[in-house]
Amino acid sequence: MKDPYEILGVARTASAEELQKAYRKLAKKLHPDLNPGNAEAEEKFKEIAGAYDLVGDAEKRKRFDRGEIDAAGTERPRQSYYKDYASTDQDHPYADNSGFADFMESEDAFAELLRRSARAQANRRGQDLEFRLPIEFIESIAGANKRLTLPDGRTLDVTIPPGIVEGQVLRLRGKGAPGSGAGGFGDALIEVEIRPDRSFTREGDDIYLELPVSLSEAVLGGRIKVPTPTGAVTMTVPRNSNTGTILRLRGKGAPRHAGGHGDQFVKLKVVLPKAPNPELEAFVSSWESGKAYNPRDEVA
Amino acid sequence: MKLSKQEFLSRSGLGEETLNAWIEEEWLIPHRSSVEMSFSDIDIARARLIRDLKMDFGVNDAGVGVVLNLLDQLHGLRRTLMELRHAGRIISE
């Protein structure tokens, strides 16, 4: 890091007034807003502003002179200047094209280019507007039609395609902000946010569901109704199906990009009756082989 | 980003009286709806520039108006140059 006195071009013994004068003289030449096209000036300005932040402050200057602090890290962080906004965007109240209005009035090719450019600026397409749309998990798999109310009171009808994933962005052409002149409307970009479901989860194109079954369904097997995001279907539970048994419903998952569907996997969970059941208790206490089986034998 | 007058004052560090005077001079032109005025990032940056001009460079009030007017013309030119460069690229492609 260079010496701040050297950067400002003053002696170490300079008075506060001399320092300020030196800083102002350099800043007038190098201020980024007075040199909008000059990246070098901006770099230099950062340096002198940092130097002045250090030795322009009486307290900091004393500590620097005593060697308690050094000049490292004093460079002023990049801030945004007026030029960063004024040159790039013409949609602000300070835009002023009078500096070359006379050029546009002549008849040569350059004037024609200028006029064309002014027309292009006048016919600029509207901005894209971004929105977030929360939907239910089931809607993300099955698809849905949603209506979004915008901050300005307009409503947008959004068709959610089946199988949409979290964070996917839907583009509605021409539903953004109005443009200027013949520029047309921008687009509405709608980012989908999927609310988690109490029962279903999704991994890739497959859907997972934990499904409670009764003791008799688990022991004897049978046909049961299983919810899927696109409606209930019937599934066969094989005899002696334990908690943790996973059954597959082919093609009942999310739609695949390439066509077809993923699968739904159903994990069974055996659930006893809520209230104690005397009949069941009587049976189990007389069920000798059931007592002999210890499932924890398999646990090391 | 839209800022209310209060938010603008706290972010720019200006006093309300100063802000009113700058608006009066048309150095700052807030967006006005029927009920209130609002500001955006460009107004913050412009206020910082005005402050630099007045405090650091010792430009007086008349000078600030002149500088801002010339700068805005310069930015109009730069913007148009950029547009022309863009248009030139399209033509040459």
CSV table of C-alpha atoms in Angstrom, one decimal:
chain,number,residue,atom,x,y,z
A,1,MET,CA,0.0,0.0,0.0
A,2,LYS,CA,1.3,3.4,-1.0
A,3,ASP,CA,1.9,6.1,1.5
A,4,PRO,CA,-1.3,8.2,1.8
A,5,TYR,CA,0.7,11.5,1.9
A,6,GLU,CA,2.4,10.4,-1.3
A,7,ILE,CA,-0.9,9.5,-2.9
A,8,LEU,CA,-2.2,13.0,-2.1
A,9,GLY,CA,1.1,14.6,-3.1
A,10,VAL,CA,1.7,16.5,0.2
A,11,ALA,CA,4.4,16.5,2.8
A,12,ARG,CA,4.0,14.6,6.0
A,13,THR,CA,4.0,17.9,7.8
A,14,ALA,CA,1.1,19.4,5.7
A,15,SER,CA,-1.6,21.1,7.6
A,16,ALA,CA,-5.2,19.9,7.6
A,17,GLU,CA,-6.1,22.7,5.2
A,18,GLU,CA,-3.3,21.8,2.8
A,19,LEU,CA,-4.4,18.2,2.9
A,20,GLN,CA,-8.0,19.1,2.2
A,21,LYS,CA,-6.9,21.4,-0.6
A,22,ALA,CA,-4.8,18.6,-2.2
A,23,TYR,CA,-7.6,16.1,-1.9
A,24,ARG,CA,-10.2,18.4,-3.4
A,25,LYS,CA,-7.9,19.3,-6.3
A,26,LEU,CA,-7.4,15.6,-7.1
A,27,ALA,CA,-11.0,14.6,-6.5
A,28,LYS,CA,-12.2,17.3,-8.9
A,29,LYS,CA,-10.1,15.8,-11.6
A,30,LEU,CA,-10.8,12.2,-10.8
A,31,HIS,CA,-14.3,11.9,-9.3
A,32,PRO,CA,-16.0,9.0,-11.2
A,33,ASP,CA,-19.1,11.0,-11.8
A,34,LEU,CA,-17.2,13.7,-13.5
A,35,ASN,CA,-15.3,11.1,-15.6
A,36,PRO,CA,-18.1,8.7,-16.6
A,37,GLY,CA,-16.1,6.9,-19.2
A,38,ASN,CA,-12.8,6.7,-17.5
A,39,ALA,CA,-12.2,3.5,-15.5
A,40,GLU,CA,-8.6,4.5,-14.7
A,41,ALA,CA,-9.8,7.7,-13.0
A,42,GLU,CA,-12.2,5.7,-10.9
A,43,GLU,CA,-9.4,3.4,-9.7
A,44,LYS,CA,-7.3,6.5,-8.8
A,45,PHE,CA,-10.2,8.2,-7.1
A,46,LYS,CA,-10.7,5.1,-4.9
A,47,GLU,CA,-7.1,5.4,-3.9
A,48,ILE,CA,-7.1,9.1,-3.0
A,49,ALA,CA,-10.5,8.9,-1.3
A,50,GLY,CA,-9.1,6.1,0.9
A,51,ALA,CA,-5.9,8.1,1.6
A,52,TYR,CA,-8.0,11.1,2.6
A,53,ASP,CA,-10.3,9.0,4.7
A,54,LEU,CA,-7.2,8.1,6.7
A,55,VAL,CA,-5.1,11.3,7.0
A,56,GLY,CA,-8.0,13.7,6.5
A,57,ASP,CA,-9.4,12.6,9.9
A,58,ALA,CA,-7.3,14.3,12.6
A,59,GLU,CA,-7.6,11.3,15.0
A,60,LYS,CA,-6.8,8.6,12.5
A,61,ARG,CA,-3.9,10.7,11.1
A,62,LYS,CA,-2.3,10.9,14.6
A,63,ARG,CA,-2.5,7.2,15.0
A,64,PHE,CA,-1.2,6.6,11.5
A,65,ASP,CA,1.8,9.0,12.1
A,66,ARG,CA,2.5,7.1,15.4
A,67,GLY,CA,2.5,3.9,13.4
A,68,GLU,CA,-0.5,2.4,15.3
A,69,ILE,CA,-2.5,1.8,12.1
A,70,ASP,CA,-1.2,1.4,8.5
A,71,ALA,CA,-2.6,2.3,5.2
A,72,ALA,CA,-3.7,-1.3,4.4
A,73,GLY,CA,-7.4,-1.8,3.8
A,74,THR,CA,-8.2,1.9,3.7
A,75,GLU,CA,-9.1,1.9,0.1
A,76,ARG,CA,-12.7,3.0,-0.1
A,77,PRO,CA,-15.0,0.1,-1.2
A,78,ARG,CA,-16.7,0.5,-4.6
A,79,GLN,CA,-19.9,2.4,-4.3
A,80,SER,CA,-22.4,3.0,-7.0
A,81,TYR,CA,-22.2,6.4,-8.7
A,82,TYR,CA,-24.7,8.4,-10.5
A,83,LYS,CA,-23.1,7.5,-13.8
A,84,ASP,CA,-23.9,3.9,-13.2
A,85,TYR,CA,-27.6,4.7,-13.5
A,86,ALA,CA,-27.7,7.7,-15.7
A,87,SER,CA,-25.9,6.3,-18.8
A,88,THR,CA,-27.4,2.9,-19.0
A,89,ASP,CA,-31.1,3.5,-18.5
A,90,GLN,CA,-33.1,6.3,-20.1
A,91,ASP,CA,-36.2,5.6,-18.1
A,92,HIS,CA,-35.5,8.3,-15.5
A,93,PRO,CA,-36.5,11.9,-15.1
A,94,TYR,CA,-32.9,13.2,-15.6
A,95,ALA,CA,-32.6,11.9,-19.2
A,96,ASP,CA,-31.6,14.7,-21.5
A,97,ASN,CA,-31.0,14.3,-25.2
A,98,SER,CA,-30.7,18.0,-25.9
A,99,GLY,CA,-26.9,17.7,-26.2
A,100,PHE,CA,-27.2,16.4,-29.8
A,101,ALA,CA,-30.7,17.4,-30.8
A,102,ASP,CA,-29.3,19.6,-33.6
A,103,PHE,CA,-27.4,16.6,-35.1
A,104,MET,CA,-30.6,14.7,-35.5
A,105,GLU,CA,-32.2,17.5,-37.6
A,106,SER,CA,-29.7,17.3,-40.5
A,107,GLU,CA,-30.0,15.1,-43.5
A,108,ASP,CA,-26.8,13.0,-43.5
A,109,ALA,CA,-26.4,9.4,-42.8
A,110,PHE,CA,-25.2,10.0,-39.3
A,111,ALA,CA,-28.4,12.0,-38.5
A,112,GLU,CA,-30.4,9.1,-39.8
A,113,LEU,CA,-28.5,6.7,-37.5
A,114,LEU,CA,-29.2,9.0,-34.5
A,115,ARG,CA,-32.9,9.2,-35.4
A,116,ARG,CA,-33.1,5.5,-35.7
A,117,SER,CA,-31.4,5.0,-32.3
A,118,ALA,CA,-33.8,7.5,-30.8
A,119,ARG,CA,-36.7,5.6,-32.2
A,120,ALA,CA,-35.3,2.4,-30.9
A,121,GLN,CA,-35.0,3.9,-27.5
A,122,ALA,CA,-38.5,5.2,-27.8
A,123,ASN,CA,-39.8,1.8,-28.8
A,124,ARG,CA,-38.3,-0.2,-26.1
A,125,ARG,CA,-39.8,-3.4,-24.9
A,126,GLY,CA,-41.4,-3.4,-21.4
A,127,GLN,CA,-39.6,-5.0,-18.5
A,128,ASP,CA,-40.0,-8.6,-17.5
A,129,LEU,CA,-41.8,-8.8,-14.2
A,130,GLU,CA,-41.0,-11.6,-11.7
A,131,PHE,CA,-43.5,-13.2,-9.4
A,132,ARG,CA,-43.6,-16.2,-7.0
A,133,LEU,CA,-46.5,-18.5,-7.1
A,134,PRO,CA,-47.0,-21.0,-4.2
A,135,ILE,CA,-48.8,-24.2,-5.2
A,136,GLU,CA,-49.8,-27.4,-3.5
A,137,PHE,CA,-47.7,-30.5,-4.0
A,138,ILE,CA,-50.6,-32.3,-5.7
A,139,GLU,CA,-51.0,-29.5,-8.1
A,140,SER,CA,-47.3,-29.7,-9.0
A,141,ILE,CA,-47.8,-33.4,-10.1
A,142,ALA,CA,-51.2,-33.2,-11.6
A,143,GLY,CA,-51.0,-29.7,-13.0
A,144,ALA,CA,-53.5,-26.9,-12.3
A,145,ASN,CA,-54.9,-23.7,-13.4
A,146,LYS,CA,-54.1,-20.8,-11.0
A,147,ARG,CA,-55.0,-17.2,-10.8
A,148,LEU,CA,-52.3,-14.8,-9.6
A,149,THR,CA,-53.3,-11.3,-8.4
A,150,LEU,CA,-50.6,-8.8,-9.1
A,151,PRO,CA,-49.7,-5.9,-6.9
A,152,ASP,CA,-51.3,-3.5,-9.4
A,153,GLY,CA,-54.6,-5.4,-9.2
A,154,ARG,CA,-54.3,-7.2,-12.5
A,155,THR,CA,-54.9,-10.9,-12.5
A,156,LEU,CA,-52.9,-13.5,-14.4
A,157,ASP,CA,-54.2,-16.9,-15.3
A,158,VAL,CA,-51.4,-19.4,-15.0
A,159,THR,CA,-51.5,-23.0,-16.3
A,160,ILE,CA,-49.2,-25.2,-14.2
A,161,PRO,CA,-48.0,-28.0,-16.4
A,162,PRO,CA,-48.0,-31.5,-14.7
A,163,GLY,CA,-44.7,-32.5,-13.1
A,164,ILE,CA,-43.4,-29.0,-12.5
A,165,VAL,CA,-40.5,-28.8,-10.0
A,166,GLU,CA,-39.6,-26.4,-7.3
A,167,GLY,CA,-38.0,-23.2,-8.6
A,168,GLN,CA,-39.1,-23.8,-12.2
A,169,VAL,CA,-39.9,-20.5,-14.0
A,170,LEU,CA,-42.9,-20.1,-16.2
A,171,ARG,CA,-42.8,-17.4,-18.8
A,172,LEU,CA,-46.0,-15.7,-19.8
A,173,ARG,CA,-45.3,-13.8,-23.0
A,174,GLY,CA,-46.5,-10.2,-23.1
A,175,LYS,CA,-47.8,-10.2,-19.5
A,176,GLY,CA,-45.0,-8.0,-18.1
A,177,ALA,CA,-44.6,-4.3,-17.9
A,178,PRO,CA,-45.7,-2.1,-20.9
A,179,GLY,CA,-43.0,-0.9,-23.2
A,180,SER,CA,-42.6,2.6,-24.6
A,181,GLY,CA,-43.9,3.5,-28.1
A,182,ALA,CA,-44.3,0.4,-30.2
A,183,GLY,CA,-42.0,-1.6,-27.9
A,184,GLY,CA,-44.7,-4.0,-26.7
A,185,PHE,CA,-45.0,-5.7,-23.3
A,186,GLY,CA,-42.3,-7.6,-21.4
A,187,ASP,CA,-43.0,-11.1,-20.1
A,188,ALA,CA,-44.2,-12.2,-16.7
A,189,LEU,CA,-41.8,-14.7,-15.2
A,190,ILE,CA,-43.4,-16.9,-12.5
A,191,GLU,CA,-41.3,-18.9,-10.2
A,192,VAL,CA,-43.2,-21.8,-8.7
A,193,GLU,CA,-42.9,-22.6,-5.1
A,194,ILE,CA,-44.2,-26.0,-4.1
A,195,ARG,CA,-45.6,-26.4,-0.6
A,196,PRO,CA,-44.6,-29.6,1.1
A,197,ASP,CA,-47.3,-32.2,1.4
A,198,ARG,CA,-48.2,-34.0,4.6
A,199,SER,CA,-48.1,-37.4,2.9
A,200,PHE,CA,-46.3,-37.3,-0.4
A,201,THR,CA,-42.7,-36.6,-1.2
A,202,ARG,CA,-40.9,-36.6,-4.5
A,203,GLU,CA,-37.6,-37.8,-5.6
A,204,GLY,CA,-36.8,-37.2,-9.3
A,205,ASP,CA,-39.9,-38.5,-11.1
A,206,ASP,CA,-40.9,-40.9,-8.4
A,207,ILE,CA,-43.3,-40.2,-5.6
A,208,TYR,CA,-43.1,-41.7,-2.1
A,209,LEU,CA,-46.0,-42.2,0.3
A,210,GLU,CA,-46.1,-43.9,3.7
A,211,LEU,CA,-49.5,-45.6,4.0
A,212,PRO,CA,-51.0,-47.0,7.2
A,213,VAL,CA,-52.5,-50.5,6.9
A,214,SER,CA,-54.5,-52.4,9.5
A,215,LEU,CA,-53.2,-55.5,11.2
A,216,SER,CA,-55.6,-57.7,9.3
A,217,GLU,CA,-54.7,-56.1,5.9
A,218,ALA,CA,-51.0,-56.7,6.8
A,219,VAL,CA,-51.4,-60.3,7.8
A,220,LEU,CA,-54.0,-61.5,5.4
A,221,GLY,CA,-53.3,-59.2,2.4
A,222,GLY,CA,-56.1,-57.7,0.3
A,223,ARG,CA,-57.0,-54.9,-2.0
A,224,ILE,CA,-56.8,-51.4,-0.6
A,225,LYS,CA,-57.4,-47.9,-1.9
A,226,VAL,CA,-54.2,-45.8,-2.2
A,227,PRO,CA,-54.3,-42.0,-2.8
A,228,THR,CA,-52.0,-40.7,-5.6
A,229,PRO,CA,-51.7,-37.1,-6.7
A,230,THR,CA,-53.9,-37.8,-9.6
A,231,GLY,CA,-56.6,-39.7,-7.7
A,232,ALA,CA,-57.0,-42.9,-5.7
A,233,VAL,CA,-56.2,-46.3,-7.2
A,234,THR,CA,-56.6,-49.8,-6.0
A,235,MET,CA,-53.5,-51.8,-5.0
A,236,THR,CA,-53.0,-55.4,-3.8
A,237,VAL,CA,-51.2,-55.8,-0.5
A,238,PRO,CA,-49.6,-59.3,-0.4
A,239,ARG,CA,-50.2,-61.6,2.5
A,240,ASN,CA,-47.8,-61.0,5.5
A,241,SER,CA,-46.7,-57.5,4.5
A,242,ASN,CA,-44.7,-55.9,7.2
A,243,THR,CA,-44.1,-52.3,8.2
A,244,GLY,CA,-41.5,-51.0,5.8
A,245,THR,CA,-42.6,-53.1,2.9
A,246,ILE,CA,-42.4,-51.0,-0.3
A,247,LEU,CA,-44.9,-51.6,-3.1
A,248,ARG,CA,-44.6,-50.0,-6.5
A,249,LEU,CA,-47.4,-48.4,-8.4
A,250,ARG,CA,-46.0,-48.3,-11.9
A,251,GLY,CA,-46.6,-45.1,-13.9
A,252,LYS,CA,-48.2,-43.3,-11.0
A,253,GLY,CA,-45.3,-40.9,-10.4
A,254,ALA,CA,-44.6,-37.5,-12.0
A,255,PRO,CA,-44.6,-37.1,-15.7
A,256,ARG,CA,-41.2,-37.5,-17.3
A,257,HIS,CA,-39.6,-35.0,-19.7
A,258,ALA,CA,-39.1,-37.7,-22.3
A,259,GLY,CA,-42.6,-38.9,-21.9
A,260,GLY,CA,-44.2,-41.5,-19.6
A,261,HIS,CA,-44.3,-41.3,-15.9
A,262,GLY,CA,-42.2,-42.1,-12.9
A,263,ASP,CA,-43.6,-44.6,-10.3
A,264,GLN,CA,-45.2,-44.2,-6.9
A,265,PHE,CA,-43.7,-46.1,-4.1
A,266,VAL,CA,-45.9,-47.0,-1.2
A,267,LYS,CA,-44.2,-47.8,2.1
A,268,LEU,CA,-46.6,-49.7,4.4
A,269,LYS,CA,-46.9,-49.0,8.1
A,270,VAL,CA,-48.9,-51.5,10.2
A,271,VAL,CA,-51.1,-49.7,12.7
A,272,LEU,CA,-52.9,-51.4,15.6
A,273,PRO,CA,-56.4,-50.3,16.5
A,274,LYS,CA,-56.5,-47.1,18.4
A,275,ALA,CA,-58.2,-48.5,21.5
A,276,PRO,CA,-57.1,-51.7,23.3
A,277,ASN,CA,-59.1,-54.6,21.8
A,278,PRO,CA,-60.0,-57.5,24.2
A,279,GLU,CA,-60.5,-59.9,21.3
A,280,LEU,CA,-57.0,-59.2,19.9
A,281,GLU,CA,-55.5,-59.4,23.4
A,282,ALA,CA,-57.1,-62.7,24.0
A,283,PHE,CA,-55.9,-64.0,20.7
A,284,VAL,CA,-52.3,-62.8,21.1
A,285,SER,CA,-52.0,-64.2,24.6
A,286,SER,CA,-53.0,-67.6,23.4
A,287,TRP,CA,-50.7,-67.4,20.3
A,288,GLU,CA,-47.7,-69.4,21.4
A,289,SER,CA,-45.6,-69.3,18.3
A,290,GLY,CA,-46.0,-65.5,18.2
A,291,LYS,CA,-44.5,-65.3,21.6
A,292,ALA,CA,-41.6,-67.4,20.5
A,293,TYR,CA,-40.6,-65.1,17.7
A,294,ASN,CA,-38.2,-62.3,18.8
A,295,PRO,CA,-37.7,-59.8,16.0
A,296,ARG,CA,-34.8,-58.3,17.9
A,297,ASP,CA,-32.7,-61.4,17.3
A,298,GLU,CA,-31.8,-59.8,14.0
A,299,VAL,CA,-30.5,-56.7,15.8
A,300,ALA,CA,-26.9,-57.2,16.6
B,1,MET,CA,-36.4,-0.2,-5.8
B,2,LYS,CA,-38.9,2.4,-4.6
B,3,LEU,CA,-38.2,4.3,-1.4
B,4,SER,CA,-40.5,6.5,0.6
B,5,LYS,CA,-39.4,10.0,1.6
B,6,GLN,CA,-38.5,8.7,5.1
B,7,GLU,CA,-36.4,5.8,3.7
B,8,PHE,CA,-34.7,8.1,1.3
B,9,LEU,CA,-33.8,10.5,4.1
B,10,SER,CA,-32.3,7.8,6.2
B,11,ARG,CA,-30.4,6.1,3.3
B,12,SER,CA,-29.0,9.3,1.9
B,13,GLY,CA,-28.3,10.9,5.2
B,14,LEU,CA,-29.9,14.2,4.1
B,15,GLY,CA,-32.0,16.4,6.3
B,16,GLU,CA,-35.6,17.0,5.3
B,17,GLU,CA,-35.1,20.7,4.8
B,18,THR,CA,-32.1,20.1,2.5
B,19,LEU,CA,-34.1,17.5,0.5
B,20,ASN,CA,-37.0,19.9,0.1
B,21,ALA,CA,-34.6,22.6,-1.1
B,22,TRP,CA,-33.0,20.2,-3.7
B,23,ILE,CA,-36.4,19.2,-5.0
B,24,GLU,CA,-37.4,22.8,-5.2
B,25,GLU,CA,-34.2,23.5,-7.3
B,26,GLU,CA,-35.1,20.4,-9.5
B,27,TRP,CA,-31.8,18.8,-8.7
B,28,LEU,CA,-33.8,15.9,-7.5
B,29,ILE,CA,-37.0,14.8,-9.2
B,30,PRO,CA,-38.9,12.3,-7.1
B,31,HIS,CA,-41.6,10.2,-8.6
B,32,ARG,CA,-45.0,11.7,-7.5
B,33,SER,CA,-48.2,9.8,-7.2
B,34,SER,CA,-51.4,11.5,-6.2
B,35,VAL,CA,-50.7,10.9,-2.5
B,36,GLU,CA,-46.9,10.8,-2.0
B,37,MET,CA,-43.5,11.0,-3.5
B,38,SER,CA,-41.1,8.1,-3.9
B,39,PHE,CA,-37.5,7.8,-4.8
B,40,SER,CA,-35.3,5.2,-6.5
B,41,ASP,CA,-31.6,4.2,-6.5
B,42,ILE,CA,-30.7,6.7,-9.1
B,43,ASP,CA,-31.9,9.5,-6.8
B,44,ILE,CA,-29.7,8.2,-4.0
B,45,ALA,CA,-26.7,8.2,-6.3
B,46,ARG,CA,-27.5,11.7,-7.6
B,47,ALA,CA,-27.9,13.0,-4.0
B,48,ARG,CA,-24.5,11.6,-3.2
B,49,LEU,CA,-23.0,13.3,-6.2
B,50,ILE,CA,-24.6,16.7,-5.2
B,51,ARG,CA,-23.3,16.3,-1.7
B,52,ASP,CA,-19.8,15.6,-3.1
B,53,LEU,CA,-20.0,18.6,-5.3
B,54,LYS,CA,-21.1,20.9,-2.5
B,55,MET,CA,-19.0,19.5,0.4
B,56,ASP,CA,-15.9,18.2,-1.2
B,57,PHE,CA,-15.5,20.5,-4.2
B,58,GLY,CA,-17.0,23.7,-2.8
B,59,VAL,CA,-19.3,24.1,-5.8
B,60,ASN,CA,-21.9,26.7,-5.0
B,61,ASP,CA,-25.7,26.3,-5.7
B,62,ALA,CA,-25.5,28.0,-9.1
B,63,GLY,CA,-22.6,25.7,-10.0
B,64,VAL,CA,-24.4,22.5,-8.9
B,65,GLY,CA,-27.2,23.3,-11.3
B,66,VAL,CA,-24.8,23.9,-14.2
B,67,VAL,CA,-22.8,20.7,-13.5
B,68,LEU,CA,-25.9,18.5,-13.2
B,69,ASN,CA,-27.3,19.9,-16.5
B,70,LEU,CA,-24.0,19.3,-18.4
B,71,LEU,CA,-23.6,15.9,-16.8
B,72,ASP,CA,-27.1,14.8,-17.9
B,73,GLN,CA,-26.4,16.0,-21.4
B,74,LEU,CA,-23.2,14.0,-21.3
B,75,HIS,CA,-25.1,10.9,-20.2
B,76,GLY,CA,-27.6,11.4,-22.9
B,77,LEU,CA,-24.8,11.4,-25.4
B,78,ARG,CA,-23.1,8.4,-23.9
B,79,ARG,CA,-26.4,6.5,-23.9
B,80,THR,CA,-26.9,7.3,-27.6
B,81,LEU,CA,-23.4,6.3,-28.4
B,82,MET,CA,-24.0,3.0,-26.8
B,83,GLU,CA,-27.2,2.6,-28.7
B,84,LEU,CA,-25.4,3.4,-31.9
B,85,ARG,CA,-22.7,0.9,-31.2
B,86,HIS,CA,-25.4,-1.7,-30.6
B,87,ALA,CA,-27.2,-0.7,-33.8
B,88,GLY,CA,-23.9,-0.8,-35.7
B,89,ARG,CA,-23.3,-4.3,-34.5
B,90,ILE,CA,-26.7,-5.4,-35.7
B,91,ILE,CA,-26.1,-3.8,-39.1
B,92,SER,CA,-22.7,-5.3,-39.6
B,93,GLU,CA,-23.8,-8.8,-38.6
